[in-house]
Short mmCIF file of C-alpha atoms and ligand atoms in Angstrom, two decimals:
data_model
loop_
_atom_site.label_atom_id
_atom_site.label_comp_id
_atom_site.label_asym_id
_atom_site.label_seq_id
_atom_site.Cartn_x
_atom_site.Cartn_y
_atom_site.Cartn_z
CA MET A 1 114.62 22.24 -62.89
CA ALA A 2 118.34 22.41 -63.05
CA ASN A 3 120.81 23.65 -60.55
CA LYS A 4 123.97 25.51 -61.48
CA MET A 5 126.62 23.83 -59.41
CA LEU A 6 130.32 23.93 -60.16
CA ARG A 7 132.66 21.54 -58.43
CA PHE A 8 136.39 21.69 -57.96
CA VAL A 9 138.71 18.87 -57.11
CA ASP A 10 142.13 20.00 -55.95
CA LEU A 11 144.74 18.63 -58.26
CA GLU A 12 148.26 18.11 -57.09
CA LYS A 13 149.75 19.49 -60.24
CA SER A 14 147.12 21.11 -62.35
CA MET A 15 145.36 23.34 -59.87
CA PRO A 16 147.53 23.88 -56.83
CA ASP A 17 145.50 26.77 -55.49
CA LYS A 18 141.72 26.42 -55.48
CA ARG A 19 140.95 30.15 -55.34
CA GLU A 20 143.33 30.77 -58.20
CA ALA A 21 141.67 27.92 -60.10
CA ASP A 22 138.23 29.42 -59.39
CA SER A 23 139.20 32.82 -60.68
CA ARG A 24 140.88 31.35 -63.76
CA ARG A 25 137.82 29.32 -64.51
CA GLN A 26 135.52 32.36 -64.41
CA ASP A 27 137.10 33.61 -67.64
CA PHE A 28 136.40 30.39 -69.47
CA ASP A 29 133.22 29.24 -67.80
CA GLU A 30 130.47 27.35 -69.64
CA ILE A 31 126.92 27.89 -68.40
CA TYR A 32 126.88 24.47 -66.88
CA GLU A 33 123.61 22.97 -65.77
CA ASP A 34 124.04 20.06 -63.44
CA TYR A 35 121.04 18.00 -62.45
CA ILE A 36 119.88 17.80 -58.87
CA PRO A 37 118.50 14.32 -57.98
CA ALA A 38 114.81 15.19 -58.48
CA ALA A 39 115.45 16.77 -61.87
CA ALA A 40 117.57 13.83 -63.01
CA ALA A 41 114.91 11.35 -61.90
CA GLU A 42 112.17 13.36 -63.61
CA GLN A 43 114.16 13.57 -66.83
CA ALA A 44 115.09 9.86 -66.71
CA ALA A 45 111.42 8.96 -66.17
CA ARG A 46 110.64 10.50 -69.57
CA CYS A 47 112.25 7.43 -71.18
CA SER A 48 109.41 5.45 -72.70
CA GLN A 49 111.40 2.19 -72.36
CA CYS A 50 110.60 1.60 -76.00
CA GLY A 51 111.07 -1.91 -77.32
CA VAL A 52 113.81 -0.95 -79.75
CA PRO A 53 116.48 1.04 -77.88
CA TYR A 54 117.76 3.12 -80.79
CA CYS A 55 119.71 5.25 -78.32
CA GLN A 56 121.70 2.19 -77.23
CA VAL A 57 122.26 1.06 -80.81
CA HIS A 58 123.61 4.48 -81.79
CA CYS A 59 125.88 4.83 -78.75
CA PRO A 60 129.31 3.59 -79.93
CA LEU A 61 129.69 1.79 -76.57
CA HIS A 62 126.17 0.34 -76.72
CA ASN A 63 125.62 1.65 -73.22
CA ASN A 64 122.64 0.07 -71.50
CA ILE A 65 120.84 3.43 -71.51
CA PRO A 66 117.19 2.37 -70.95
CA ASP A 67 118.13 0.33 -67.88
CA TRP A 68 120.24 3.00 -66.22
CA LEU A 69 117.57 5.59 -66.99
CA LYS A 70 114.99 3.36 -65.30
CA LEU A 71 117.21 2.92 -62.23
CA THR A 72 117.80 6.68 -62.06
CA ALA A 73 114.08 7.36 -62.34
CA GLU A 74 113.58 5.01 -59.36
CA GLY A 75 116.28 6.82 -57.35
CA ARG A 76 118.63 3.78 -57.49
CA VAL A 77 121.58 5.88 -58.61
CA GLN A 78 124.33 3.59 -57.31
CA GLU A 79 122.93 0.67 -59.31
CA ALA A 80 122.60 2.97 -62.32
CA TYR A 81 126.27 3.87 -61.91
CA GLU A 82 127.35 0.23 -61.59
CA LEU A 83 125.55 -0.54 -64.84
CA SER A 84 126.80 2.48 -66.76
CA GLN A 85 130.48 1.99 -65.82
CA GLN A 86 130.41 -1.59 -67.12
CA THR A 87 130.48 -0.40 -70.72
CA ASN A 88 132.26 2.94 -70.44
CA ASN A 89 135.60 3.84 -68.82
CA PHE A 90 134.76 7.57 -68.82
CA PRO A 91 130.98 7.97 -68.46
CA GLU A 92 131.10 11.44 -66.89
CA ILE A 93 133.41 12.59 -69.69
CA CYS A 94 131.25 11.20 -72.51
CA GLY A 95 128.19 12.62 -70.75
CA ARG A 96 129.80 16.04 -71.03
CA ILE A 97 131.34 16.02 -74.51
CA CYS A 98 129.76 13.40 -76.76
CA PRO A 99 127.88 15.03 -79.64
CA GLN A 100 124.72 13.38 -78.33
CA ASP A 101 122.61 15.00 -81.05
CA ARG A 102 124.40 12.74 -83.57
CA LEU A 103 124.50 9.66 -81.32
CA CYS A 104 122.22 8.50 -78.50
CA GLU A 105 119.93 11.52 -78.11
CA GLY A 106 119.58 12.08 -81.85
CA ASN A 107 118.02 8.62 -82.04
CA CYS A 108 115.81 8.81 -78.97
CA VAL A 109 112.30 7.72 -79.93
CA ILE A 110 110.76 10.59 -77.95
CA GLU A 111 112.94 13.03 -79.88
CA LYS A 112 111.82 11.45 -83.14
CA ALA A 113 108.21 11.80 -82.03
CA GLY A 114 108.83 15.54 -81.66
CA HIS A 115 108.71 15.80 -77.86
CA GLY A 116 112.38 16.56 -77.22
CA THR A 117 114.98 13.96 -76.37
CA VAL A 118 115.58 12.46 -72.97
CA THR A 119 118.81 14.24 -71.96
CA ILE A 120 120.85 11.03 -71.85
CA GLY A 121 124.29 12.66 -71.74
CA SER A 122 123.43 14.94 -68.80
CA ILE A 123 121.98 11.99 -66.88
CA GLU A 124 125.08 9.88 -67.56
CA LYS A 125 127.16 12.78 -66.23
CA TYR A 126 124.88 13.16 -63.20
CA ILE A 127 125.06 9.45 -62.34
CA THR A 128 128.86 9.32 -62.46
CA ASP A 129 129.48 12.71 -60.81
CA THR A 130 127.25 11.47 -57.98
CA ALA A 131 129.25 8.23 -57.84
CA TRP A 132 132.47 10.23 -57.44
CA GLU A 133 130.93 12.37 -54.69
CA GLU A 134 129.62 9.32 -52.86
CA GLY A 135 132.92 7.43 -53.13
CA TRP A 136 131.50 4.61 -55.28
CA VAL A 137 134.18 4.97 -57.95
CA LYS A 138 137.07 2.64 -57.12
CA PRO A 139 140.24 1.63 -58.98
CA VAL A 140 140.06 -1.75 -60.71
CA ARG A 141 141.57 -4.59 -58.69
CA PRO A 142 142.72 -7.59 -60.76
CA LEU A 143 141.81 -11.00 -59.33
CA ALA A 144 145.31 -12.29 -60.09
CA GLU A 145 148.53 -10.67 -61.30
CA LYS A 146 149.94 -11.83 -64.64
CA PRO A 147 153.63 -11.76 -65.54
CA GLN A 148 153.21 -10.24 -69.01
CA SER A 149 153.36 -6.51 -69.65
CA VAL A 150 151.88 -4.13 -72.20
CA GLY A 151 153.37 -0.83 -73.29
CA ILE A 152 150.88 1.79 -74.45
CA ILE A 153 152.03 4.77 -76.49
CA GLY A 154 149.61 7.65 -75.95
CA ALA A 155 147.65 8.64 -72.85
CA GLY A 156 144.51 9.83 -74.61
CA PRO A 157 141.11 8.15 -74.16
CA ALA A 158 142.04 5.16 -76.38
CA GLY A 159 145.27 4.43 -74.52
CA LEU A 160 143.72 5.00 -71.09
CA ALA A 161 140.64 2.86 -71.72
CA ALA A 162 142.89 0.03 -72.92
CA ALA A 163 145.21 0.52 -69.93
CA GLU A 164 142.35 0.18 -67.46
CA GLU A 165 140.90 -2.90 -69.19
CA LEU A 166 144.29 -4.65 -69.41
CA ARG A 167 145.04 -3.85 -65.78
CA ARG A 168 141.65 -5.32 -64.87
CA GLN A 169 142.93 -8.58 -66.40
CA GLY A 170 146.07 -8.43 -64.24
CA TYR A 171 148.66 -7.38 -66.84
CA LYS A 172 151.41 -4.93 -65.99
CA VAL A 173 150.68 -1.78 -67.95
CA GLU A 174 152.93 1.18 -68.66
CA VAL A 175 151.73 4.22 -70.60
CA TYR A 176 154.16 6.55 -72.41
CA ASP A 177 153.17 10.06 -73.46
CA ARG A 178 155.09 13.00 -74.89
CA TYR A 179 152.90 15.49 -73.04
CA ASP A 180 153.47 16.44 -69.41
CA ARG A 181 149.90 15.54 -68.41
CA ILE A 182 147.73 12.48 -68.89
CA GLY A 183 144.59 12.70 -71.05
CA GLY A 184 145.66 13.58 -74.62
CA LEU A 185 143.19 15.87 -76.37
CA MET A 186 140.86 15.65 -73.37
CA VAL A 187 143.40 17.89 -71.61
CA TYR A 188 144.98 19.95 -74.36
CA GLY A 189 142.41 20.02 -77.19
CA ILE A 190 138.90 20.16 -75.76
CA PRO A 191 138.34 23.50 -73.99
CA SER A 192 137.80 23.53 -70.24
CA PHE A 193 134.36 25.15 -70.55
CA LYS A 194 133.24 21.87 -72.15
CA LEU A 195 135.35 19.47 -70.09
CA GLU A 196 136.87 20.56 -66.80
CA LYS A 197 140.48 19.44 -66.49
CA ASP A 198 140.07 18.20 -62.91
CA VAL A 199 137.49 15.69 -64.22
CA VAL A 200 140.15 14.22 -66.51
CA ALA A 201 142.85 14.35 -63.83
CA ARG A 202 140.84 12.37 -61.30
CA ARG A 203 140.28 9.62 -63.93
CA ALA A 204 144.02 9.57 -64.68
CA LYS A 205 144.71 9.21 -60.95
CA LEU A 206 142.17 6.40 -60.61
CA ILE A 207 143.92 4.43 -63.37
CA ALA A 208 147.29 5.07 -61.70
CA ASP A 209 145.79 3.88 -58.39
CA ALA A 210 144.90 0.62 -60.18
CA GLY A 211 148.64 0.12 -60.79
CA VAL A 212 149.13 1.54 -64.29
CA ILE A 213 152.50 3.31 -64.56
CA TYR A 214 152.72 6.59 -66.47
CA HIS A 215 155.83 7.94 -68.19
CA THR A 216 155.16 11.57 -69.18
CA ASP A 217 157.44 13.85 -71.24
CA CYS A 218 158.41 10.69 -73.08
CA ALA A 219 158.22 11.02 -76.87
CA VAL A 220 158.52 7.61 -78.45
CA GLY A 221 160.76 7.91 -81.48
CA GLU A 222 162.63 10.80 -79.89
CA THR A 223 163.44 10.30 -76.22
CA LEU A 224 162.70 6.58 -76.27
CA ALA A 225 163.20 4.17 -79.17
CA PHE A 226 160.15 2.22 -80.35
CA GLU A 227 162.21 -0.98 -80.66
CA GLU A 228 163.33 -0.58 -77.04
CA LEU A 229 159.67 -0.63 -76.02
CA ARG A 230 159.02 -3.73 -78.12
CA GLU A 231 161.84 -5.52 -76.37
CA LYS A 232 160.61 -4.46 -72.94
CA HIS A 233 156.93 -5.39 -73.34
CA ASP A 234 155.03 -8.47 -74.52
CA ALA A 235 152.65 -6.32 -76.56
CA ILE A 236 152.45 -2.70 -77.65
CA LEU A 237 149.40 -0.54 -78.26
CA VAL A 238 149.87 2.54 -80.41
CA ALA A 239 147.25 5.16 -79.49
CA THR A 240 149.02 8.34 -80.53
CA GLY A 241 146.12 10.28 -82.05
CA VAL A 242 146.41 12.56 -85.10
CA TYR A 243 148.27 15.84 -84.79
CA LYS A 244 149.46 17.08 -88.19
CA ALA A 245 147.36 20.20 -88.80
CA ARG A 246 146.04 20.56 -92.34
CA ASP A 247 147.14 23.81 -93.95
CA MET A 248 146.06 25.90 -96.91
CA LYS A 249 147.78 27.82 -99.65
CA ALA A 250 146.80 31.44 -100.22
CA PRO A 251 148.61 34.75 -100.66
CA GLY A 252 149.56 36.17 -97.27
CA ILE A 253 149.15 32.86 -95.39
CA GLY A 254 152.61 33.38 -93.84
CA LEU A 255 151.68 36.69 -92.14
CA ASP A 256 152.01 36.95 -88.36
CA ASN A 257 148.96 36.19 -86.22
CA ILE A 258 147.68 33.43 -88.49
CA VAL A 259 147.85 30.41 -86.20
CA PRO A 260 146.88 26.72 -86.17
CA ALA A 261 143.81 25.85 -84.05
CA LEU A 262 145.58 23.40 -81.76
CA ASP A 263 148.34 25.91 -80.87
CA TYR A 264 145.62 28.37 -79.91
CA LEU A 265 143.60 25.84 -77.90
CA ILE A 266 146.64 24.34 -76.16
CA ALA A 267 147.70 27.82 -75.02
CA SER A 268 144.21 28.48 -73.68
CA ASN A 269 144.02 25.11 -71.91
CA ARG A 270 147.48 25.51 -70.40
CA LYS A 271 146.49 28.96 -69.13
CA CYS A 272 143.37 27.46 -67.51
CA LEU A 273 145.61 24.84 -65.89
CA GLY A 274 147.76 27.60 -64.39
CA ASP A 275 150.84 27.13 -66.59
CA ALA A 276 153.02 30.04 -67.60
CA VAL A 277 152.16 30.55 -71.28
CA GLN A 278 154.24 33.26 -72.83
CA ALA A 279 152.43 33.22 -76.18
CA PHE A 280 149.18 33.83 -74.31
CA ASP A 281 150.57 36.54 -72.04
CA ASP A 282 152.25 38.42 -74.90
CA GLY A 283 148.93 38.37 -76.78
CA SER A 284 149.95 36.24 -79.78
CA LEU A 285 147.65 33.35 -78.79
CA ASN A 286 145.09 35.40 -76.86
CA ALA A 287 141.94 36.72 -78.52
CA ALA A 288 141.19 39.42 -75.91
CA GLY A 289 140.17 42.65 -77.61
CA LYS A 290 140.84 41.25 -81.09
CA ARG A 291 138.83 40.73 -84.23
CA VAL A 292 139.11 37.01 -84.76
CA VAL A 293 138.44 35.04 -87.93
CA VAL A 294 138.27 31.24 -87.66
CA ILE A 295 138.53 29.23 -90.87
CA GLY A 296 136.76 25.86 -90.86
CA GLY A 297 133.41 24.42 -89.84
CA GLY A 298 134.10 21.39 -87.66
CA ASP A 299 134.01 20.92 -83.92
CA THR A 300 137.54 22.29 -83.54
CA ALA A 301 136.44 25.48 -85.29
CA MET A 302 133.48 25.74 -82.90
CA ASP A 303 135.83 25.28 -79.94
CA CYS A 304 138.01 28.09 -81.27
CA VAL A 305 135.18 30.58 -81.83
CA ARG A 306 133.68 29.82 -78.41
CA THR A 307 137.07 30.11 -76.70
CA ALA A 308 137.67 33.46 -78.42
CA VAL A 309 134.32 34.73 -77.10
CA ARG A 310 135.29 33.71 -73.55
CA GLN A 311 138.68 35.39 -73.89
CA GLY A 312 136.92 38.70 -74.65
CA ALA A 313 137.41 39.02 -78.42
CA GLU A 314 135.97 42.19 -79.93
CA ALA A 315 134.35 40.25 -82.78
CA VAL A 316 134.45 36.62 -83.90
CA SER A 317 133.67 35.42 -87.43
CA CYS A 318 133.71 31.92 -88.83
CA LEU A 319 134.33 31.29 -92.53
CA TYR A 320 133.03 27.98 -93.83
CA ARG A 321 132.88 26.95 -97.48
CA ARG A 322 129.63 24.96 -97.24
CA ASP A 323 126.27 25.89 -95.73
CA ARG A 324 124.99 25.37 -92.19
CA ALA A 325 123.26 22.10 -93.04
CA ASN A 326 126.57 20.69 -94.27
CA MET A 327 128.64 21.57 -91.21
CA PRO A 328 130.64 18.44 -90.37
CA GLY A 329 130.46 18.80 -86.59
CA SER A 330 127.74 18.75 -83.97
CA GLN A 331 124.72 20.93 -84.80
CA ARG A 332 124.38 21.58 -81.08
CA GLU A 333 127.84 23.14 -81.00
CA VAL A 334 126.93 25.36 -83.98
CA ALA A 335 123.74 26.44 -82.20
CA ASN A 336 125.76 27.23 -79.05
CA ALA A 337 128.17 29.32 -81.11
CA GLU A 338 125.27 31.16 -82.76
CA ASP A 339 123.77 31.87 -79.34
CA GLU A 340 127.09 33.33 -78.27
CA GLY A 341 127.00 35.83 -81.14
CA ILE A 342 129.43 34.34 -83.67
CA ASP A 343 129.19 35.91 -87.11
CA PHE A 344 128.94 32.86 -89.39
CA GLN A 345 129.92 33.42 -93.02
CA TRP A 346 128.55 30.28 -94.66
CA LEU A 347 129.47 29.44 -98.22
CA SER A 348 132.63 31.52 -98.01
CA ALA A 349 136.28 30.65 -98.60
CA PRO A 350 139.39 32.73 -97.92
CA GLU A 351 141.12 34.01 -101.05
CA ALA A 352 143.99 36.02 -99.51
CA PHE A 353 145.26 37.30 -96.19
CA LEU A 354 146.03 41.01 -96.15
CA GLY A 355 148.47 43.01 -94.03
CA GLU A 356 152.06 44.31 -93.80
CA SER A 357 153.78 41.91 -91.41
CA GLU A 358 150.74 41.02 -89.31
CA VAL A 359 147.38 40.03 -90.72
CA SER A 360 144.85 42.85 -90.81
CA ALA A 361 142.04 41.36 -92.92
CA VAL A 362 140.86 38.29 -94.76
CA ARG A 363 139.63 38.65 -98.34
CA ALA A 364 137.08 35.94 -99.08
CA LEU A 365 134.95 34.74 -101.97
CA LYS A 366 131.40 33.45 -101.91
CA VAL A 367 130.90 29.79 -102.77
CA ARG A 368 128.07 27.92 -104.43
CA LEU A 369 127.54 24.20 -103.98
CA GLY A 370 127.77 22.34 -107.27
CA ALA A 371 127.22 18.74 -108.29
CA ALA A 372 127.76 15.97 -105.76
CA ASP A 373 131.15 14.22 -105.84
CA ALA A 374 131.85 10.47 -105.39
CA THR A 375 131.18 10.78 -101.64
CA GLY A 376 127.76 12.32 -102.30
CA ARG A 377 128.74 15.76 -100.98
CA GLN A 378 128.19 18.82 -103.17
CA THR A 379 131.45 20.33 -104.43
CA PRO A 380 132.08 23.94 -103.39
CA GLN A 381 132.63 26.26 -106.39
CA LEU A 382 133.99 29.79 -106.06
CA VAL A 383 131.71 32.57 -107.34
CA GLU A 384 133.73 34.94 -109.54
CA GLY A 385 133.61 38.59 -108.49
CA SER A 386 132.00 37.91 -105.11
CA GLN A 387 134.94 39.14 -103.00
CA PHE A 388 134.36 40.63 -99.58
CA THR A 389 136.73 41.54 -96.76
CA ILE A 390 136.61 40.91 -93.02
CA LYS A 391 138.96 42.79 -90.69
CA ALA A 392 141.10 40.49 -88.57
CA ASP A 393 143.82 40.78 -85.92
CA LEU A 394 143.96 37.03 -85.35
CA VAL A 395 143.19 34.25 -87.85
CA ILE A 396 142.82 30.68 -86.61
CA LYS A 397 143.13 27.82 -89.09
CA ALA A 398 140.86 24.93 -88.06
CA LEU A 399 141.08 22.79 -91.18
CA GLY A 400 141.37 19.35 -89.59
CA PHE A 401 144.16 16.95 -88.71
CA ASP A 402 146.11 14.20 -90.43
CA PRO A 403 148.30 11.52 -88.85
CA GLU A 404 151.99 12.13 -88.39
CA ASP A 405 154.38 9.86 -90.29
CA LEU A 406 154.63 7.11 -87.66
CA PRO A 407 156.85 4.66 -89.58
CA LYS A 408 159.38 7.49 -89.92
CA MET A 409 158.88 8.82 -86.40
CA PHE A 410 159.31 5.36 -84.87
CA ASP A 411 162.02 4.38 -87.39
CA VAL A 412 160.14 1.23 -88.40
CA PRO A 413 159.43 1.32 -92.16
CA GLU A 414 157.70 -2.09 -91.86
CA LEU A 415 154.85 -0.46 -89.92
CA GLN A 416 152.23 -0.18 -92.65
CA VAL A 417 149.88 2.77 -93.05
CA THR A 418 146.79 3.41 -95.15
CA LYS A 419 146.63 5.98 -97.95
CA TRP A 420 145.41 8.46 -95.31
CA GLY A 421 148.47 7.82 -93.11
CA THR A 422 146.48 6.07 -90.38
CA LEU A 423 147.89 2.77 -89.12
CA LYS A 424 146.88 -0.28 -91.11
CA ALA A 425 145.49 -2.94 -88.78
CA ASP A 426 143.35 -6.05 -89.02
CA PHE A 427 139.85 -4.77 -88.24
CA ARG A 428 139.05 -7.82 -86.08
CA THR A 429 142.29 -8.15 -84.13
CA PHE A 430 143.52 -4.51 -84.13
CA GLU A 431 146.99 -5.91 -84.84
CA THR A 432 149.17 -3.84 -87.18
CA SER A 433 151.64 -5.19 -89.73
CA LEU A 434 154.08 -5.78 -86.83
CA GLU A 435 153.41 -8.83 -84.68
CA GLY A 436 152.34 -7.88 -81.16
CA VAL A 437 151.82 -4.20 -82.08
CA PHE A 438 148.21 -3.04 -81.95
CA ALA A 439 146.51 0.28 -82.74
CA ALA A 440 143.47 2.14 -81.39
CA GLY A 441 141.77 5.53 -81.48
CA ASP A 442 142.33 8.37 -83.94
CA ILE A 443 145.60 6.91 -85.26
CA LEU A 444 143.56 3.93 -86.45
CA ARG A 445 140.30 5.52 -87.62
CA GLY A 446 141.35 9.14 -88.32
CA ALA A 447 140.18 12.19 -86.34
CA SER A 448 137.05 11.06 -84.53
CA LEU A 449 135.48 11.25 -81.08
CA VAL A 450 136.39 10.41 -77.50
CA VAL A 451 133.63 7.81 -77.29
CA TRP A 452 135.01 5.98 -80.36
CA ALA A 453 138.52 6.11 -78.88
CA VAL A 454 137.17 4.49 -75.70
CA ARG A 455 135.45 1.84 -77.78
CA ASP A 456 138.64 1.11 -79.74
CA GLY A 457 140.72 1.03 -76.56
CA ARG A 458 138.38 -1.52 -74.99
CA ASP A 459 138.19 -3.68 -78.12
CA ALA A 460 141.96 -3.55 -78.65
CA ALA A 461 142.53 -4.52 -74.99
CA GLU A 462 140.35 -7.60 -75.52
CA GLN A 463 142.38 -8.59 -78.58
CA ILE A 464 145.69 -7.94 -76.81
CA GLN A 465 144.53 -10.21 -74.01
CA LYS A 466 143.80 -13.00 -76.54
CA PHE A 467 147.22 -12.43 -78.14
CA LEU A 468 148.99 -12.61 -74.76
CA GLU A 469 147.09 -15.75 -73.77
CA ARG A 470 148.17 -17.42 -77.04
CA LYS A 471 151.74 -16.26 -76.47
CA ALA A 472 151.73 -17.59 -72.88
CA SER A 473 150.31 -20.97 -73.93
CA ARG A 474 152.95 -21.25 -76.73
CA ARG A 475 155.64 -20.67 -74.10
CA GLU A 476 154.13 -23.37 -71.88
CA VAL A 477 154.13 -25.85 -74.80
CA VAL A 478 157.79 -25.06 -75.61
CA ALA A 479 158.75 -25.35 -71.92
CA ALA A 480 157.00 -28.74 -71.69
C1 FAD B 501 139.98 20.80 -80.47
C2 FAD B 501 139.34 19.47 -80.38
C3 FAD B 501 138.11 19.35 -79.77
C4 FAD B 501 137.49 18.12 -79.68
N1 FAD B 501 136.28 18.05 -79.08
C5 FAD B 501 135.69 16.85 -78.95
C6 FAD B 501 134.44 16.74 -78.29
O1 FAD B 501 133.86 17.73 -77.86
N2 FAD B 501 133.89 15.51 -78.16
C7 FAD B 501 134.51 14.39 -78.62
O2 FAD B 501 134.00 13.28 -78.43
N3 FAD B 501 135.69 14.47 -79.28
C8 FAD B 501 136.28 15.67 -79.45
N4 FAD B 501 137.48 15.76 -80.10
C9 FAD B 501 138.09 14.53 -80.64
C10 FAD B 501 138.75 13.71 -79.54
O3 FAD B 501 139.47 14.55 -78.66
C11 FAD B 501 139.65 12.65 -80.13
O4 FAD B 501 138.91 11.89 -81.07
C12 FAD B 501 140.19 11.71 -79.06
O5 FAD B 501 140.88 12.42 -78.06
C13 FAD B 501 141.12 10.67 -79.70
O6 FAD B 501 141.66 9.89 -78.68
P1 FAD B 501 143.07 9.15 -78.88
O7 FAD B 501 143.34 8.49 -77.58
O8 FAD B 501 143.05 8.36 -80.11
O9 FAD B 501 144.13 10.32 -79.14
P2 FAD B 501 144.56 11.61 -78.32
O10 FAD B 501 143.51 12.08 -77.38
O11 FAD B 501 145.04 12.57 -79.34
O12 FAD B 501 145.79 11.12 -77.45
C14 FAD B 501 146.97 10.69 -78.07
C15 FAD B 501 148.12 10.85 -77.09
O13 FAD B 501 149.28 10.28 -77.70
C16 FAD B 501 150.39 11.09 -77.37
N5 FAD B 501 151.44 10.88 -78.37
C17 FAD B 501 151.40 11.15 -79.69
N6 FAD B 501 152.56 10.79 -80.27
C18 FAD B 501 153.36 10.29 -79.29
C19 FAD B 501 154.69 9.77 -79.24
N7 FAD B 501 155.45 9.69 -80.33
N8 FAD B 501 155.19 9.35 -78.05
C20 FAD B 501 154.45 9.43 -76.91
N9 FAD B 501 153.17 9.93 -76.90
C21 FAD B 501 152.64 10.35 -78.07
C22 FAD B 501 149.83 12.49 -77.38
O14 FAD B 501 150.66 13.36 -76.62
C23 FAD B 501 148.45 12.28 -76.76
O15 FAD B 501 148.49 12.46 -75.36
C24 FAD B 501 138.12 16.98 -80.22
C25 FAD B 501 139.35 17.10 -80.86
C26 FAD B 501 139.96 18.33 -80.95
C27 FAD B 501 141.27 18.46 -81.66
S1 SF4 B 502 128.68 7.47 -74.31
FE1 SF4 B 502 128.02 9.22 -75.55
S2 SF4 B 502 126.66 8.31 -77.11
FE2 SF4 B 502 126.89 6.79 -75.46
S3 SF4 B 502 125.14 7.17 -74.04
FE3 SF4 B 502 126.90 8.36 -73.29
S4 SF4 B 502 126.63 10.39 -74.20
FE4 SF4 B 502 125.34 8.98 -75.39
#
């Protein structure tokens, strides 16, 4: 029913040569099944149009799923697209990388009845990919230009969704990012076999075509002072994500070839984009021919094990201290990794890293799950005498991320943070402890998902608009 169909969009910067891009992509290719129109319509027609749209309720954007499924089933794809893009700035991206099994599809009534979910994500992707092909996707055009401007720090999904919504309202919007490309973790974190980089680049271009100005290679707090931005703009949105990799203490942790997950994934993504990546070429961040051990059980860990398989690793193991049922990430991603031959060592924790200067093995201990803690999760307890060893030439630490110290980085101690280091903001207005400074995405809620970042970006944009309207009317009163 499905048709394997890969598409390439020439990118000015990212993929200058299509053939080169094609050959690069072969190494990292996902078995990608794109719907052809008949298959999409047939799948969409499986929606029972149940009275209570649990799928919609459990989609963070409350996408109008039943209605766009109905339109797709009737072959009215352009109308389906118009409807779906009203609630989502990146429908083809969410369609590709949302953990649908935990969100819309996991709550599909047909799935609950045991007949297999309607493949909502794939249909959302099909609708929007078709819209791009047909030329229905257009940059937003504000009805009237407004004099006020907003500065957005961070060009990830939260910052970009807010930028597009604020531009729609006619504000001048400038986005500042320390990376050289637009997209945040959609470019440098999520592997290209899950999300092709040209799909992100064409969205970035669309937002630029709407009049949003990008400043890349611009690290706020380093190359540009935060206070300078506050003076320049009427409001600021901080959407900087979370990037401080969690670490662990164990004998031998400082050996060579034990690397943080994001370093490994960024190198792989840059290679796919055609950049010169010395650490990949010299083998230090390349799993080809190696025995790889990934530590952690979340989605980042799954991305690492699956990337290592595509790079031609000799063997890939994953050590996780809880059992399969307690994996924090998407069960679908775990199933994909199992299908690809990953050796999962559940209920196992590293005890020491062995080797002379480079790592050669990981010594681990078995774990049993004890009594539940305050959060309701069972506490892992090490089992004495249960040591075992796994040979390793490359160890990847995928233990999660914490926020960087933003008050210090931006040199504004008054910017308040929570005990987790995320920005403290009013949950209704998204405003931080600094007047006119708002927050959205991972830096507000902690490491999360693209779809939640989009939701935050949209909600924050609405609140920024209200703030700017109040500010403008105050000015009018003073002037009168
Ligand atoms: C490896 C990995 C895989 C993932 N896979 C998925 C997935 O499959 N599905 C899913 O839904 N989610 C996934 N996520 C989570 C998702 O990517 C994030 O939740 C989402 O990108 C957060 O969006 P954001 O806009 O808040 O931050 P980000 O995407 O992190 O963007 C923040 C941007 O701010 C910039 N920035 C930071 N500090 C500064 C500064 N001082 N000055 C200027 N710019 C700055 C950064 O360069 C970055 O571009 C994954 C995350 C990782 C790490
Ligand atoms: S945005 Fe994500 S959760 Fe919502 S309908 Fe699309 S795939 Fe499902």
